[in-house]
Short mmCIF file of N, CA and C in Angstrom, two decimals:
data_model
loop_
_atom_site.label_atom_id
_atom_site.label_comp_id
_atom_site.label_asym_id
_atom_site.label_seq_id
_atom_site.Cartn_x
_atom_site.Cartn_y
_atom_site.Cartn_z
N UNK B 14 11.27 -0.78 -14.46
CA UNK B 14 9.84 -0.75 -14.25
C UNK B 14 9.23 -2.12 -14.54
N UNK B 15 9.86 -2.66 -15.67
CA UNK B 15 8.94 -4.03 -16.34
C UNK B 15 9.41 -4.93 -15.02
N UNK B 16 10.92 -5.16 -14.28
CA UNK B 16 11.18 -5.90 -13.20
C UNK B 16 10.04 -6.01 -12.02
N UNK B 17 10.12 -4.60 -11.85
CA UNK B 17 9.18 -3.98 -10.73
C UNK B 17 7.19 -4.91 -10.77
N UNK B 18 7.43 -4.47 -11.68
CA UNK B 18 5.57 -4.69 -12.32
C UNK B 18 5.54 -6.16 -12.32
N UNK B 19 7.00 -6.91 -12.89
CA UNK B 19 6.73 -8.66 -12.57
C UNK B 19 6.17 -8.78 -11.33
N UNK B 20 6.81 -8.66 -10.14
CA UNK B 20 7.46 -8.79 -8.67
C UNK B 20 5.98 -8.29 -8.08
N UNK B 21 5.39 -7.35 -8.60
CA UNK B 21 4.07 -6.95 -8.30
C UNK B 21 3.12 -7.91 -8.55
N UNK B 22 3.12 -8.08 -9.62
CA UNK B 22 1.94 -8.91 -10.88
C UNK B 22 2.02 -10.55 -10.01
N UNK B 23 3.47 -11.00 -10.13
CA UNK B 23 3.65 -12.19 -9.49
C UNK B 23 3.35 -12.25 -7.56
N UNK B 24 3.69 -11.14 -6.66
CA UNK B 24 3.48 -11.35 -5.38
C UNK B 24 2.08 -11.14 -5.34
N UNK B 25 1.38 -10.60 -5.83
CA UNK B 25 -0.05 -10.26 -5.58
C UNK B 25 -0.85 -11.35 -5.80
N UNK B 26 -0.37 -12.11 -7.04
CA UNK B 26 -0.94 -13.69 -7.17
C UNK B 26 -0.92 -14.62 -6.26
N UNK B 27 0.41 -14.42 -5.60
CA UNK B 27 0.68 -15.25 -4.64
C UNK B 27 0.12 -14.89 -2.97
N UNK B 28 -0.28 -13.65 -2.77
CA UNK B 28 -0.97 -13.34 -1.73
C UNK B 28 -2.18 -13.66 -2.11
N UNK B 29 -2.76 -13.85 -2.97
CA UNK B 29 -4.50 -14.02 -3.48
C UNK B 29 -4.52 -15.48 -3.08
N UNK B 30 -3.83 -16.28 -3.86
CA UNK B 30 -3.52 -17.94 -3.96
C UNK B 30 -3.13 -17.90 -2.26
N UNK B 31 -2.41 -17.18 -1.10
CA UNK B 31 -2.93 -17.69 0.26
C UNK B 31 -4.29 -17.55 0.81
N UNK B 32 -4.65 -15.97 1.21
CA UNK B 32 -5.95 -15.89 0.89
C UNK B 32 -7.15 -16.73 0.60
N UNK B 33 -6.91 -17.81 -0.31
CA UNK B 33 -7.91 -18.08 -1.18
C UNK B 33 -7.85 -19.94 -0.53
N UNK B 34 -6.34 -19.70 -0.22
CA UNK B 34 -6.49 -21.69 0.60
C UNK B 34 -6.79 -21.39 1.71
N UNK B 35 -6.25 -20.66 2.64
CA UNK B 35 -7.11 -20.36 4.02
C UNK B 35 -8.70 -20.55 3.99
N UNK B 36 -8.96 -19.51 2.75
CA UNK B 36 -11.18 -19.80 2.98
C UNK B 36 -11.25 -20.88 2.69
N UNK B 37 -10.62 -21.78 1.71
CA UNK B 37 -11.40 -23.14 1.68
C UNK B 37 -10.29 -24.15 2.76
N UNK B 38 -9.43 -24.28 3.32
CA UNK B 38 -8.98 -25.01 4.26
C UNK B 38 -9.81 -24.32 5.99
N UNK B 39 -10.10 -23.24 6.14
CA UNK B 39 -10.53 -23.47 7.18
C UNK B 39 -12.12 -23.82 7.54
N UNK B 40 -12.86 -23.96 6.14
CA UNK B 40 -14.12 -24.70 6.75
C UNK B 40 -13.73 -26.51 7.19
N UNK B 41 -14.80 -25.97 8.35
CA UNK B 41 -14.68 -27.53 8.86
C UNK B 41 -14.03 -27.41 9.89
N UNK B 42 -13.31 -26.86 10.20
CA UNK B 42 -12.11 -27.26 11.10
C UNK B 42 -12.55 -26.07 12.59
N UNK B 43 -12.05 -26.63 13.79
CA UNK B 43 -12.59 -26.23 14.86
C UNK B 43 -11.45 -24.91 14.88
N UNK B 44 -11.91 -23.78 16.20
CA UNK B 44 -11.78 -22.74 16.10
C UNK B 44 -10.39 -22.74 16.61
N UNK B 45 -9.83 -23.72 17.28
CA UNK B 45 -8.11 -23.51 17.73
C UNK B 45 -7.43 -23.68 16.47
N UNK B 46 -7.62 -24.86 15.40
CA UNK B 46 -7.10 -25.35 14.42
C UNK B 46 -7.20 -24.19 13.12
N UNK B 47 -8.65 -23.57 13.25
CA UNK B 47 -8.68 -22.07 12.32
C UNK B 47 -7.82 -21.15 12.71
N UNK B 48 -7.24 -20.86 13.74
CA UNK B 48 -6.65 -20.01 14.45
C UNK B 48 -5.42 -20.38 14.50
N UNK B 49 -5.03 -21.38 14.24
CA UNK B 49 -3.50 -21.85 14.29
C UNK B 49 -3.01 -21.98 12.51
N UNK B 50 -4.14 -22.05 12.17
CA UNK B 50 -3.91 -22.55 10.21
C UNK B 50 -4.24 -20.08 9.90
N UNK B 51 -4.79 -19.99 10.17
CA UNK B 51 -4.75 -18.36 10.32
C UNK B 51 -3.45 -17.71 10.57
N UNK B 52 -2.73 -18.16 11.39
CA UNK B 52 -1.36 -18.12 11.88
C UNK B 52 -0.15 -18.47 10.68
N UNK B 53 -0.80 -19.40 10.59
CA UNK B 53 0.75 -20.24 9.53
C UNK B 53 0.52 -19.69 8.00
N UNK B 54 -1.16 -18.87 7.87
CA UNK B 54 -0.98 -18.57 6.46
C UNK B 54 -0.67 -17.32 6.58
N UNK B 55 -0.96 -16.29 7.52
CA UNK B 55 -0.68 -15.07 7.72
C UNK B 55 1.26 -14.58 7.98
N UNK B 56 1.61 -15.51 8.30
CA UNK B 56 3.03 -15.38 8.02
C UNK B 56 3.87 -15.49 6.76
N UNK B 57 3.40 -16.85 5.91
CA UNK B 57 3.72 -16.97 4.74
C UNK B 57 3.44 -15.43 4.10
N UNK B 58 2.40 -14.75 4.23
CA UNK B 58 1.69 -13.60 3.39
C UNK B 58 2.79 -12.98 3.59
N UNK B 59 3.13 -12.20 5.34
CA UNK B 59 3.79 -11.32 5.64
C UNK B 59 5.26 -11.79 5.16
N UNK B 60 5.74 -12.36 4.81
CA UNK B 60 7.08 -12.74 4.25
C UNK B 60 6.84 -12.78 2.64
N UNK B 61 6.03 -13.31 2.23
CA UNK B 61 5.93 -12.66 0.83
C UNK B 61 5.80 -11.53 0.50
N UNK B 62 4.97 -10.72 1.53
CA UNK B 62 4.84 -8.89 0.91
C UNK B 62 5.71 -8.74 1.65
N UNK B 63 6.62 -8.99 2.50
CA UNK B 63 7.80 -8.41 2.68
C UNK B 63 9.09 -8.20 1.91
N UNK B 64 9.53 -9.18 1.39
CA UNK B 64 10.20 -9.34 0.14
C UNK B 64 9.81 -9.09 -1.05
N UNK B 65 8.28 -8.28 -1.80
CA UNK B 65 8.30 -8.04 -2.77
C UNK B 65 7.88 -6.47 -2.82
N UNK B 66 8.07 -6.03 -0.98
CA UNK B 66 8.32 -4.70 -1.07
C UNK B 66 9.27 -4.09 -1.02
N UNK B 67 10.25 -4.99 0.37
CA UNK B 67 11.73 -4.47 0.04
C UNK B 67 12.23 -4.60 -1.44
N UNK B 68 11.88 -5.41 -2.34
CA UNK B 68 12.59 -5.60 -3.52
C UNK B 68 12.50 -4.60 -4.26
N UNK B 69 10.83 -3.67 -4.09
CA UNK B 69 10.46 -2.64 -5.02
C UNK B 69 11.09 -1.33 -3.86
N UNK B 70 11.02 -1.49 -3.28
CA UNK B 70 12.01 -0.15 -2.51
C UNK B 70 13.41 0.21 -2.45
N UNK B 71 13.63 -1.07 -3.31
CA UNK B 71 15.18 -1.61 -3.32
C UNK B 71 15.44 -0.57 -4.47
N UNK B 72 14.95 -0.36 -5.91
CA UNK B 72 14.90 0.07 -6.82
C UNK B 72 14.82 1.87 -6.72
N UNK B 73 14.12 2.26 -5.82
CA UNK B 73 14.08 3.58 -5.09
C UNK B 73 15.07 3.61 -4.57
N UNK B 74 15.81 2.91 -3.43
CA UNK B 74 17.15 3.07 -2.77
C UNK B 74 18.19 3.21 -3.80
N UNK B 75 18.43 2.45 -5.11
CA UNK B 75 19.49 2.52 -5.46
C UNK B 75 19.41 3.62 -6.69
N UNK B 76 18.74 3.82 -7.32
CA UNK B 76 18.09 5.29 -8.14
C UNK B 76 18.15 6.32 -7.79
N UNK B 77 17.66 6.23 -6.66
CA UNK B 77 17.68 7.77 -5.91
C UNK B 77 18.94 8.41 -4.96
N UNK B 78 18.55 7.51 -4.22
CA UNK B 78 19.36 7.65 -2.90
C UNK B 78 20.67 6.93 -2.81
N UNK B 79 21.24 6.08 -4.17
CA UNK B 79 22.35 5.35 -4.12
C UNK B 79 23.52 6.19 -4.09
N UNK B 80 23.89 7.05 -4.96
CA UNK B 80 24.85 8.08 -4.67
C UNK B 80 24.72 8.83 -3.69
N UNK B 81 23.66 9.49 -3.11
CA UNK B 81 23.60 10.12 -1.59
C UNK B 81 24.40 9.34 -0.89
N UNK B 82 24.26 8.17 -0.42
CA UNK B 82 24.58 7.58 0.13
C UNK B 82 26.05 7.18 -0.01
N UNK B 83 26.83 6.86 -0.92
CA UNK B 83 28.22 6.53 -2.00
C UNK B 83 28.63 7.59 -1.03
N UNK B 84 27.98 9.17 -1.27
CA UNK B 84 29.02 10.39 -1.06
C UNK B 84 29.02 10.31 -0.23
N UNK B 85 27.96 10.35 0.97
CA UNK B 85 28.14 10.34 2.69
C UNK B 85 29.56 9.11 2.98
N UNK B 86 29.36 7.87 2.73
CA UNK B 86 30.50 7.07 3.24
C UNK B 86 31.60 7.75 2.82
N UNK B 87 32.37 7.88 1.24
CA UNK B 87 33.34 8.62 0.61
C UNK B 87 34.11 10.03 1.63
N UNK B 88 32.79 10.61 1.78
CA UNK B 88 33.37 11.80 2.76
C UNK B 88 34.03 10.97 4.00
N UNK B 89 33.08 10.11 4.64
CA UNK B 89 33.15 9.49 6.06
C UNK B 89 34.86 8.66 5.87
N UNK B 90 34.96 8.35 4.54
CA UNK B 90 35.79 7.37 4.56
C UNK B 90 37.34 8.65 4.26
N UNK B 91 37.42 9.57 4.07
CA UNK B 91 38.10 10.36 3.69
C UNK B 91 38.63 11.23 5.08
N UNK B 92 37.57 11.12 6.23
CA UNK B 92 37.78 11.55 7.14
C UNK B 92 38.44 10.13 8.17
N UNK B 93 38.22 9.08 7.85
CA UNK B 93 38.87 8.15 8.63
C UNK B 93 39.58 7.61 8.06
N UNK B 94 40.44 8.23 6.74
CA UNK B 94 41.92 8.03 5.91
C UNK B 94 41.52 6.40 5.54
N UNK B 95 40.29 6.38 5.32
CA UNK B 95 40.21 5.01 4.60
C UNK B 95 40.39 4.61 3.22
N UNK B 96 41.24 4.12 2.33
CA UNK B 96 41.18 3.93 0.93
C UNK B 96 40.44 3.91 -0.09
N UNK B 97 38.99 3.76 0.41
CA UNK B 97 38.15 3.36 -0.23
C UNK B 97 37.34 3.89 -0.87
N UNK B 98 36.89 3.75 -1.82
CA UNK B 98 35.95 5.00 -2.39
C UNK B 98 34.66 4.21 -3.59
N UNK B 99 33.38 4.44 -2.82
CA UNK B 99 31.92 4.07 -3.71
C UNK B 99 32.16 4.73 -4.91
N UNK B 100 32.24 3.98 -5.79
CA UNK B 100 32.19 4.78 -7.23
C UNK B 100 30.69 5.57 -7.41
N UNK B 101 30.52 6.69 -8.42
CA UNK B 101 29.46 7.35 -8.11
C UNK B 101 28.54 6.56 -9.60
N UNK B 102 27.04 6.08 -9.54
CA UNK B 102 26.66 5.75 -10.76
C UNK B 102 25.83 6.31 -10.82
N UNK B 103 25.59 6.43 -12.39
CA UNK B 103 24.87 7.57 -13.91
C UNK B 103 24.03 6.32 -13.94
N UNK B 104 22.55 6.86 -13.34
CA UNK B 104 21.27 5.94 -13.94
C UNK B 104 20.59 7.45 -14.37
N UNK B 105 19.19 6.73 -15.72
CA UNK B 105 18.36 7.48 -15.91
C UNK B 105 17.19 7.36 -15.27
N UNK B 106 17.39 7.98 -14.32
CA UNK B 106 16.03 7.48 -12.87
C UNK B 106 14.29 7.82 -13.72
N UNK B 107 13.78 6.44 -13.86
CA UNK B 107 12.34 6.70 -14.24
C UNK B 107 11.75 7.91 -14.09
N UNK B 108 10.76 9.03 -14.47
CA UNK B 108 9.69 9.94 -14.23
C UNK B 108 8.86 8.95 -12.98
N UNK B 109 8.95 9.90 -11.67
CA UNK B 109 7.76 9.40 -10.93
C UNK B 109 7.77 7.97 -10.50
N UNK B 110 9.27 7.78 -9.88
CA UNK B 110 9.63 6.50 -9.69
C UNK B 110 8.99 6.00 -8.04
N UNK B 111 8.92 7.17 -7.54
CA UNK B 111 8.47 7.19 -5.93
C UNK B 111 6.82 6.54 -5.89
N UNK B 112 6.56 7.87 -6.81
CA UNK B 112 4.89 7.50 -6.76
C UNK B 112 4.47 6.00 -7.33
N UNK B 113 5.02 5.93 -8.63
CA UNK B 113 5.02 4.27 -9.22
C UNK B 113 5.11 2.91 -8.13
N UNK B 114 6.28 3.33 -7.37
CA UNK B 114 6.36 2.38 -6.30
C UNK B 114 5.83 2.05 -5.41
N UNK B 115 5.29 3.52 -5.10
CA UNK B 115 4.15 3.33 -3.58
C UNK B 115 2.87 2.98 -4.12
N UNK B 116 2.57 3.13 -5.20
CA UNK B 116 1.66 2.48 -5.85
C UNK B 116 1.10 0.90 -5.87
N UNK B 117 2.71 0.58 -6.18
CA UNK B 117 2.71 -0.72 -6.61
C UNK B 117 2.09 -1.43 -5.29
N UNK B 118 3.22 -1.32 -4.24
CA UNK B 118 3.18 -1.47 -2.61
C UNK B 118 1.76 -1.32 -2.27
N UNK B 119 0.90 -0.34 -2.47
CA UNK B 119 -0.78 -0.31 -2.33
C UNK B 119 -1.39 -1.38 -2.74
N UNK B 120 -1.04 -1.41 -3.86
CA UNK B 120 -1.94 -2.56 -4.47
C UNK B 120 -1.61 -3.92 -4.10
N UNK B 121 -0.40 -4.11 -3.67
CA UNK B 121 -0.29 -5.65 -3.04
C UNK B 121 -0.67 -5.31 -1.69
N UNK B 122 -0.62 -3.89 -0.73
CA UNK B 122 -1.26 -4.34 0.40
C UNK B 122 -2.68 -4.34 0.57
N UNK B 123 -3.77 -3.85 -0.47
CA UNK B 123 -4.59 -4.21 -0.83
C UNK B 123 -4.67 -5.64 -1.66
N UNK B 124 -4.30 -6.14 -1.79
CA UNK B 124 -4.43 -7.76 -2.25
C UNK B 124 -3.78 -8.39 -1.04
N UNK B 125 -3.58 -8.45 0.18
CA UNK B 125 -3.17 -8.67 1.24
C UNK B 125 -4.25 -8.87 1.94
N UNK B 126 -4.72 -7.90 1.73
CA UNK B 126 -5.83 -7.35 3.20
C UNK B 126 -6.89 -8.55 2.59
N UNK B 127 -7.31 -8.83 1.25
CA UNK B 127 -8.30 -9.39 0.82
C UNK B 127 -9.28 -8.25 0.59
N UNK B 128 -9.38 -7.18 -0.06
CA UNK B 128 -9.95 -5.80 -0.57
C UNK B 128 -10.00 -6.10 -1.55
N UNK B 129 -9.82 -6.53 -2.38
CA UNK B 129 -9.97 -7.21 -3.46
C UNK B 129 -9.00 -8.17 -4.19
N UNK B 130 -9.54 -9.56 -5.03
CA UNK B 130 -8.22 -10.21 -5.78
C UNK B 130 -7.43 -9.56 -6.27
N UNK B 131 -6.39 -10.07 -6.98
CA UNK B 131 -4.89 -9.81 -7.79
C UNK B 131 -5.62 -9.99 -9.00
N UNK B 132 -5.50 -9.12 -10.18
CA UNK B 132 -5.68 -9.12 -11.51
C UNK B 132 -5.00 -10.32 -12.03
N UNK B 133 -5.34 -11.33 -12.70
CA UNK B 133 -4.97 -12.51 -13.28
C UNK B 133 -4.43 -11.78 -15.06
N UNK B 134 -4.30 -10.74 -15.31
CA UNK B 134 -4.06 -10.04 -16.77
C UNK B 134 -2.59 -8.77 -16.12
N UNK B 135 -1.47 -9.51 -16.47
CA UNK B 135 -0.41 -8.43 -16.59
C UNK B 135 -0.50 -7.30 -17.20
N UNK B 136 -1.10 -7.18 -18.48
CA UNK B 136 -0.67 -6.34 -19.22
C UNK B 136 -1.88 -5.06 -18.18
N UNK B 137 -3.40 -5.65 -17.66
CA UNK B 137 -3.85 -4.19 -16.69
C UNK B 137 -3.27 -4.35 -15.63
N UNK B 138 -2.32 -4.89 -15.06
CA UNK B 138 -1.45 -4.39 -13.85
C UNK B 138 -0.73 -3.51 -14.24
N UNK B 139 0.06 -3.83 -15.50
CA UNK B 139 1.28 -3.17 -15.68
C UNK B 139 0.56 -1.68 -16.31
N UNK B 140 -0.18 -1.43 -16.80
CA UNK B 140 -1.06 -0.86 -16.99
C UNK B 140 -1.29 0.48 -16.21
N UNK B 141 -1.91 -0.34 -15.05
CA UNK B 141 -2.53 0.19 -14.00
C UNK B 141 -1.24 0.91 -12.97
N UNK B 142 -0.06 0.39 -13.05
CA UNK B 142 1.30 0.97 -12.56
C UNK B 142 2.08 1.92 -13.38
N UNK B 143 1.85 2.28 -14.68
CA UNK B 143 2.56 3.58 -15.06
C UNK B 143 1.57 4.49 -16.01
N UNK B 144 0.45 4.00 -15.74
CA UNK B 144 -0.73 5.42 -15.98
C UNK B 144 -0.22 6.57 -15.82
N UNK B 145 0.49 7.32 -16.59
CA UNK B 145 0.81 8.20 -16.79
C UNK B 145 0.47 9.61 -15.74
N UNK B 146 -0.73 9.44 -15.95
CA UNK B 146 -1.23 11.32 -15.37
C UNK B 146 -0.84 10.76 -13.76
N UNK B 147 -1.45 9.59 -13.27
CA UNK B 147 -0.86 9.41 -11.78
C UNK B 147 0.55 9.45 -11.40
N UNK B 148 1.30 8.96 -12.33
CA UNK B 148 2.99 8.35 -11.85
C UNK B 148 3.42 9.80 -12.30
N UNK B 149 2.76 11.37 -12.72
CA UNK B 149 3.68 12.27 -13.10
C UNK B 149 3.06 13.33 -11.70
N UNK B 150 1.81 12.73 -11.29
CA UNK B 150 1.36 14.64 -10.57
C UNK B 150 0.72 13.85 -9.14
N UNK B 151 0.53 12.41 -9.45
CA UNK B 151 -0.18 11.78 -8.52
C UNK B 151 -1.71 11.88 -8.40
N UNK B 152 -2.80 11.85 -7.45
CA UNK B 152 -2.40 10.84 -6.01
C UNK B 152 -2.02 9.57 -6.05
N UNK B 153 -1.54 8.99 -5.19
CA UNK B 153 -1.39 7.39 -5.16
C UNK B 153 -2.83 7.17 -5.52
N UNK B 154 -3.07 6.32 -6.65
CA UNK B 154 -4.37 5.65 -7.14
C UNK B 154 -4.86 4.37 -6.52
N UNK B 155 -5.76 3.59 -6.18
CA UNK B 155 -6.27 2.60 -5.47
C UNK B 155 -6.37 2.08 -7.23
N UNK B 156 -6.02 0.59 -6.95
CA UNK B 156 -6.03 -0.29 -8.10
C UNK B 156 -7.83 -0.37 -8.47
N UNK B 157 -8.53 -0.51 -7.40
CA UNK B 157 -10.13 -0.53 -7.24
C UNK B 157 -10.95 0.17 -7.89
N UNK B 158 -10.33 1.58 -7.35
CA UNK B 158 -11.22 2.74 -7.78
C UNK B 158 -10.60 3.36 -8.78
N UNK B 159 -9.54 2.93 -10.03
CA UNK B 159 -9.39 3.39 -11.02
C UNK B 159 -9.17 2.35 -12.24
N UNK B 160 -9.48 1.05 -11.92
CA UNK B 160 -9.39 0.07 -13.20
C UNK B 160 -10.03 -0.23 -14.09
N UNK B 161 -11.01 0.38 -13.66
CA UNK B 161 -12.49 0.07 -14.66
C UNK B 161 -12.49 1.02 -15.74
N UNK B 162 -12.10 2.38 -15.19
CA UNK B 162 -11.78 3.55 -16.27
C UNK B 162 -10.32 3.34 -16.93
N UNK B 163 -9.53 2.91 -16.60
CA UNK B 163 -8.30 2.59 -17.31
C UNK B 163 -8.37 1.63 -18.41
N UNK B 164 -9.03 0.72 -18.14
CA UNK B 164 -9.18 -0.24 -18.78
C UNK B 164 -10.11 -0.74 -19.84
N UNK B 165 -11.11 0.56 -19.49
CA UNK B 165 -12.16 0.50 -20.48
C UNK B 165 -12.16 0.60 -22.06
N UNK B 166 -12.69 0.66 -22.66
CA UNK B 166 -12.52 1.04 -24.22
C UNK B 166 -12.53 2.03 -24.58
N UNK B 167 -12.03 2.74 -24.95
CA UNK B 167 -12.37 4.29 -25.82
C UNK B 167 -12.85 4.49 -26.69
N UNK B 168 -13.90 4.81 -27.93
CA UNK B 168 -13.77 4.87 -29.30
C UNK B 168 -12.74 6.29 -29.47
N UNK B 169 -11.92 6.17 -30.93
CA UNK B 169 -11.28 7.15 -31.41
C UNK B 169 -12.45 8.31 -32.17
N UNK B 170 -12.14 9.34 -31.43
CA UNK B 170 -13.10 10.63 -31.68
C UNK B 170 -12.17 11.81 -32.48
N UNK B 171 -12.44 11.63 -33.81
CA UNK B 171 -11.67 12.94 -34.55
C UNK B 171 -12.03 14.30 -34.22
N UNK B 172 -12.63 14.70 -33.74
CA UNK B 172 -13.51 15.96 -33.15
C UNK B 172 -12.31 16.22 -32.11
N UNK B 173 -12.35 15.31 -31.30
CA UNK B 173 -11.61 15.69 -29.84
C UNK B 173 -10.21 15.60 -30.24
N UNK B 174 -9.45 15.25 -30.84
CA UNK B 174 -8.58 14.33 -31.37
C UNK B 174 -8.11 15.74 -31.63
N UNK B 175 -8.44 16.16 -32.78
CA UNK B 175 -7.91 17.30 -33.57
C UNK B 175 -8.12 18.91 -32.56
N UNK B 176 -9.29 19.03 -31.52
CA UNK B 176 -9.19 19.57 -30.41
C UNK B 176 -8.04 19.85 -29.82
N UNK B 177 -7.95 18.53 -29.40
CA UNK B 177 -6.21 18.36 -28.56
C UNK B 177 -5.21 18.62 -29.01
N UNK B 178 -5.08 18.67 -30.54
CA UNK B 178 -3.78 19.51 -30.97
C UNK B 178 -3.74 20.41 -30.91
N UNK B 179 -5.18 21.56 -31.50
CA UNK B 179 -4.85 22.60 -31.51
C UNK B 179 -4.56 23.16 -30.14
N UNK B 180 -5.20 22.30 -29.34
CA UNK B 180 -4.39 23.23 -27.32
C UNK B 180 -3.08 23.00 -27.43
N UNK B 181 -2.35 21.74 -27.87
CA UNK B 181 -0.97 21.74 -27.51
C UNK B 181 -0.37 22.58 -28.67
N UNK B 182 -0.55 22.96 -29.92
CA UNK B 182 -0.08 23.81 -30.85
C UNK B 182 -0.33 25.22 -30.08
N UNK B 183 -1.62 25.69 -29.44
CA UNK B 183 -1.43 26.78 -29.22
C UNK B 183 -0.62 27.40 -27.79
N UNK B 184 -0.58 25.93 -27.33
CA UNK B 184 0.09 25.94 -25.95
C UNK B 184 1.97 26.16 -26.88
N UNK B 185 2.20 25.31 -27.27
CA UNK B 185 3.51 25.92 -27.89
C UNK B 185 3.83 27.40 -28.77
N UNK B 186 2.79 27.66 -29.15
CA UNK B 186 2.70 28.84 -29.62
C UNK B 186 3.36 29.73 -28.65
N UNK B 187 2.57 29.84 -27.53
CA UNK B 187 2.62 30.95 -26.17
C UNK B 187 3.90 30.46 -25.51
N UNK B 188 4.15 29.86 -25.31
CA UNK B 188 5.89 29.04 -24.76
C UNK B 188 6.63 29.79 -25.58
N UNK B 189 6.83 29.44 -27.33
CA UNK B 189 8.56 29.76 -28.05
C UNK B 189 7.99 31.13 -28.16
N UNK B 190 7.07 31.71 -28.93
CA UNK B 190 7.07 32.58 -29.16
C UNK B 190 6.37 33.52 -28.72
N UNK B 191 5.98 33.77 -27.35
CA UNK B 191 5.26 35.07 -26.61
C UNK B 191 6.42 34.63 -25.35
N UNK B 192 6.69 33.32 -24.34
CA UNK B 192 7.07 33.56 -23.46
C UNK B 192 8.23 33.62 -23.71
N UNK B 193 9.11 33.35 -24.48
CA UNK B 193 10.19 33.08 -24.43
C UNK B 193 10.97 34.40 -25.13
N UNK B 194 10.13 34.63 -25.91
CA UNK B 194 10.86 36.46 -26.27
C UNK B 194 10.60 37.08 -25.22
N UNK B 195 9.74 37.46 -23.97
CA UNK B 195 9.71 37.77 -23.12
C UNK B 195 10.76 38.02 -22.04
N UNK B 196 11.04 36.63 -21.86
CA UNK B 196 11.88 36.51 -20.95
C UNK B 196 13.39 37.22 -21.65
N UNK B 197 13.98 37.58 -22.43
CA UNK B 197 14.51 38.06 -22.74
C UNK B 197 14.83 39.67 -21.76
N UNK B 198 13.27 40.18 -22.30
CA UNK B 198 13.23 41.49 -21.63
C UNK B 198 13.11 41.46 -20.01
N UNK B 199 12.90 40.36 -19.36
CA UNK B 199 12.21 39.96 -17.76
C UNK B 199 13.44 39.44 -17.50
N UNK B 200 14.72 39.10 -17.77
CA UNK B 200 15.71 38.75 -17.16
C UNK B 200 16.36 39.99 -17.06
N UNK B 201 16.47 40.81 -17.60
CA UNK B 201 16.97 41.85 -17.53
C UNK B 201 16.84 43.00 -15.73
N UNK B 202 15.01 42.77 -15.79
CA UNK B 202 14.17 43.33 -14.37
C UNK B 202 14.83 42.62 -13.27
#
């Protein structure tokens, strides 16, 4: 994740920093020469968010889908008496690695588009990429329309504070000891 969130934190800077020489290199300059300097920065972009999406999709491919893939050849290779065999690998695949990613990918193609700058502060990017309640149930969050509340201050409220335990105490309550003697008798049905 911390790899991921560099590659973010750092390409998004670097799409802002094109962005940002284009507006001041193309005043002045006549409309073929805007249009040709439009050209040469819009490629640089598209090759930078190209490579710092494959890189973050790269991380999804090999997490997820890396052994899918191992077994399909293995079989394939077993059927064409080939020797060879993808070893199978044991990762502990992040919580909500999909959503995290397509996330990430939003927010640099929104810092692309020029929708808004790249956060100059890692720690609310990185922040802003494993917010919890989004990266577990979703929606993909817009960096825009949720940074201001992420990032804001909280004061610590003992009222609410001590609230919140008693839901998760009474929420465990009803789990070990109402649902779970239950199910005892409901596996049976």
């Amino acid at each position: 994740l911390f790899l991921s969130a560099l590659s973010v934190y750092f390409g998004a800077l670097g799409l802002e920093k094109y962005n940002l020489s284009y507006k001041e290199k193309k005043k002045g300059l006549e409309r073929d020469e805007r249009k040709a300097l439009k050209a040469s920065v819009d490629k640089k972009k598209k090759r930078l968010l190209t490579l710092a999406v494959l890189f973050n999709l790269s991380f999804i491919a090999v997490l997820k889908y890396g052994n899918f893939f191992g077994g399909l050849f293995n079989d394939l290779f077993k059927v064409l008496h080939v020797p060879a065999a993808i070893p199978f690998l044991h990762f502990l695949v992040p919580l909500g690695i999909s959503f995290y990613t397509l996330q990430a990918i939003s927010y640099m193609i929104d810092v692309n588009r020029g929708k808004y700058n790249a956060d100059h502060h890692f720690g609310r990017v990185f922040n802003y990429l494993i917010f919890f309640p989004t990266v577990t149930e979703g929606p993909i969050a817009r960096y825009d329309q949720v940074a201001a509340s992420i990032h804001e201050g909280h004061p610590f409220n003992y009222q609410a504070f001590t609230y919140g335990l008693q839901l998760i105490m009474w929420g465990l309550f009803k789990k070990f000891v109402i649902a779970d003697r239950a199910n005892l008798f409901v596996r049976h049905i």
